[in-house]
Every structure is written in structure tokens, then in C-alpha cells.
Amino acid sequence: MTRYVIVGSGEAGDPVTHAPGVWFWSDHYDLGLQMTGRFSPDDTIVRREIGNGFLLFALDPSGRLRAAAGIGTGNAVAKDIRFAEMLIGRDACPAPQSLQDPSLSLKTLLRSA
């Protein structure tokens, strides 16, 4: 939810509560772990293989991207986690095949969201 929606809903007399997105990172020797969003037991998990690591995407029952996590060498997953965070913020519903395909940039999905 963008700050414009939050401000606009307040001005219209129907304020919404905004909870900032969850974001986590940790380094373990040569590996970097990052996560954004909130995973739920009802989510469908889609896995994307990347070089020396992988990404996991959580889609809710309606197909909306809710969370993403990844692990890889150094900061290999940082850019993809940031794009996933933006997709989550736009309530995007990317196709599972698109999320799984390492040849398709998440930036491309963001442009069409």
C-alpha cells in the first residue's frame, strides 16, 4: 500500500492502518539470506534456482505475491528480493511459471504489475 493511498483514505474519512513490510537479512560466512513479506501456511511456494542459491516466492490462494526469501553467495539475492518487495507492495499476481523462470527478470514483472 502506497503512502498516497494511506493519506487519501484518511482524508476521505476512511483511514487504513499501515503496517510496514517485513524485511530480514543475515550473512553466514559466504552466504547471504534475505526475506521480505509474510509467509502463511496457505501459500503456494514457488522455487527459482539461481547460480549458487535459490529464491522462494509465496503466493496466497488468490495468486497474489505475499513473500519472498532467498539464499545465495554474497549479496546474490539482494536485487531480486528488492524487486519482490516492490511487487508485494503493488499487490501483484505474477504467474508461478514467471517466478520460477530464472531467465525472466523480476524487473520485467514489476513493469507489468
Tab-separated table of C-alpha atoms in Angstrom:
chain	number	residue	atom	x	y	z
A	1	MET	CA	0.000	0.000	0.000
A	2	THR	CA	1.495	3.322	-1.014
A	3	ARG	CA	1.666	6.347	1.229
A	4	TYR	CA	-0.695	8.131	-1.202
A	5	VAL	CA	-3.408	5.536	-0.596
A	6	ILE	CA	-2.890	5.818	3.154
A	7	VAL	CA	-3.084	9.624	3.139
A	8	GLY	CA	-6.007	9.678	0.694
A	9	SER	CA	-8.050	7.200	2.695
A	10	GLY	CA	-7.501	9.280	5.821
A	11	GLU	CA	-8.596	12.448	4.037
A	12	ALA	CA	-11.704	10.643	2.771
A	13	GLY	CA	-12.655	9.728	6.332
A	14	ASP	CA	-11.853	6.035	5.965
A	15	PRO	CA	-8.362	5.692	7.467
A	16	VAL	CA	-6.443	2.496	6.926
A	17	THR	CA	-3.817	1.034	9.192
A	18	HIS	CA	-0.471	0.698	7.518
A	19	ALA	CA	1.914	-1.977	8.697
A	20	PRO	CA	5.370	-1.619	7.173
A	21	GLY	CA	6.610	-4.598	5.212
A	22	VAL	CA	8.673	-7.227	6.964
A	23	TRP	CA	12.281	-7.441	5.825
A	24	PHE	CA	15.135	-9.562	7.158
A	25	TRP	CA	18.714	-10.308	6.175
A	26	SER	CA	21.636	-12.207	7.603
A	27	ASP	CA	25.115	-13.131	6.466
A	28	HIS	CA	26.566	-16.538	7.258
A	29	TYR	CA	30.172	-16.817	6.130
A	30	ASP	CA	29.970	-16.646	2.317
A	31	LEU	CA	26.159	-16.883	2.169
A	32	GLY	CA	23.589	-14.119	2.306
A	33	LEU	CA	19.992	-14.749	3.380
A	34	GLN	CA	17.209	-12.225	2.733
A	35	MET	CA	13.448	-12.290	3.226
A	36	THR	CA	10.574	-9.866	2.674
A	37	GLY	CA	6.847	-10.144	3.327
A	38	ARG	CA	4.898	-12.583	5.446
A	39	PHE	CA	4.709	-16.300	4.705
A	40	SER	CA	1.498	-18.169	5.555
A	41	PRO	CA	0.689	-21.899	5.718
A	42	ASP	CA	-1.933	-21.362	2.982
A	43	ASP	CA	0.630	-20.018	0.495
A	44	THR	CA	1.790	-21.808	-2.624
A	45	ILE	CA	5.600	-21.807	-2.690
A	46	VAL	CA	7.416	-21.332	-5.997
A	47	ARG	CA	11.170	-22.005	-6.186
A	48	ARG	CA	13.599	-20.282	-8.560
A	49	GLU	CA	17.121	-21.656	-8.942
A	50	ILE	CA	19.835	-19.017	-9.317
A	51	GLY	CA	23.535	-19.751	-9.773
A	52	ASN	CA	24.758	-20.667	-6.300
A	53	GLY	CA	21.452	-20.303	-4.496
A	54	PHE	CA	17.700	-20.077	-4.830
A	55	LEU	CA	14.667	-17.869	-4.244
A	56	LEU	CA	11.313	-18.857	-2.771
A	57	PHE	CA	8.127	-16.935	-3.558
A	58	ALA	CA	4.880	-17.265	-1.595
A	59	LEU	CA	1.593	-16.784	-3.443
A	60	ASP	CA	-1.639	-16.540	-1.457
A	61	PRO	CA	-4.714	-18.569	-2.546
A	62	SER	CA	-5.777	-15.742	-4.899
A	63	GLY	CA	-2.339	-15.754	-6.590
A	64	ARG	CA	-1.055	-12.544	-5.003
A	65	LEU	CA	2.639	-12.428	-4.105
A	66	ARG	CA	2.899	-12.233	-0.295
A	67	ALA	CA	6.541	-13.005	0.496
A	68	ALA	CA	9.928	-13.898	-0.921
A	69	ALA	CA	13.111	-15.328	0.533
A	70	GLY	CA	16.441	-16.236	-0.936
A	71	ILE	CA	19.883	-17.506	-0.136
A	72	GLY	CA	22.998	-17.222	-2.249
A	73	THR	CA	26.650	-16.307	-2.208
A	74	GLY	CA	27.351	-12.766	-1.072
A	75	ASN	CA	24.508	-10.446	-1.996
A	76	ALA	CA	23.360	-12.536	-4.991
A	77	VAL	CA	19.689	-12.390	-3.971
A	78	ALA	CA	19.547	-8.729	-2.868
A	79	LYS	CA	18.259	-7.249	-6.128
A	80	ASP	CA	15.599	-9.931	-6.613
A	81	ILE	CA	14.375	-9.547	-3.032
A	82	ARG	CA	14.077	-5.782	-3.555
A	83	PHE	CA	12.047	-6.309	-6.760
A	84	ALA	CA	9.880	-8.873	-4.933
A	85	GLU	CA	9.289	-6.313	-2.178
A	86	MET	CA	8.065	-3.829	-4.790
A	87	LEU	CA	5.812	-6.473	-6.382
A	88	ILE	CA	4.329	-7.248	-2.959
A	89	GLY	CA	3.707	-3.539	-2.434
A	90	ARG	CA	1.749	-3.417	-5.695
A	91	ASP	CA	-0.369	-6.459	-4.794
A	92	ALA	CA	0.968	-8.152	-7.922
A	93	CYS	CA	-0.291	-11.571	-9.042
A	94	PRO	CA	2.587	-12.907	-11.157
A	95	ALA	CA	2.217	-16.274	-12.855
A	96	PRO	CA	4.042	-19.030	-10.951
A	97	GLN	CA	5.861	-20.001	-14.166
A	98	SER	CA	7.244	-16.453	-14.427
A	99	LEU	CA	8.543	-16.552	-10.873
A	100	GLN	CA	10.135	-19.946	-11.460
A	101	ASP	CA	11.925	-18.958	-14.691
A	102	PRO	CA	15.453	-17.653	-13.912
A	103	SER	CA	15.754	-16.215	-17.431
A	104	LEU	CA	12.875	-13.796	-16.729
A	105	SER	CA	13.885	-10.740	-14.719
A	106	LEU	CA	11.680	-9.761	-11.793
A	107	LYS	CA	12.150	-6.200	-13.017
A	108	THR	CA	10.174	-7.205	-16.124
A	109	LEU	CA	7.358	-8.497	-13.917
A	110	LEU	CA	7.427	-5.244	-11.977
A	111	ARG	CA	6.925	-3.223	-15.160
A	112	SER	CA	3.774	-5.177	-15.988
A	113	ALA	CA	2.370	-5.121	-12.421
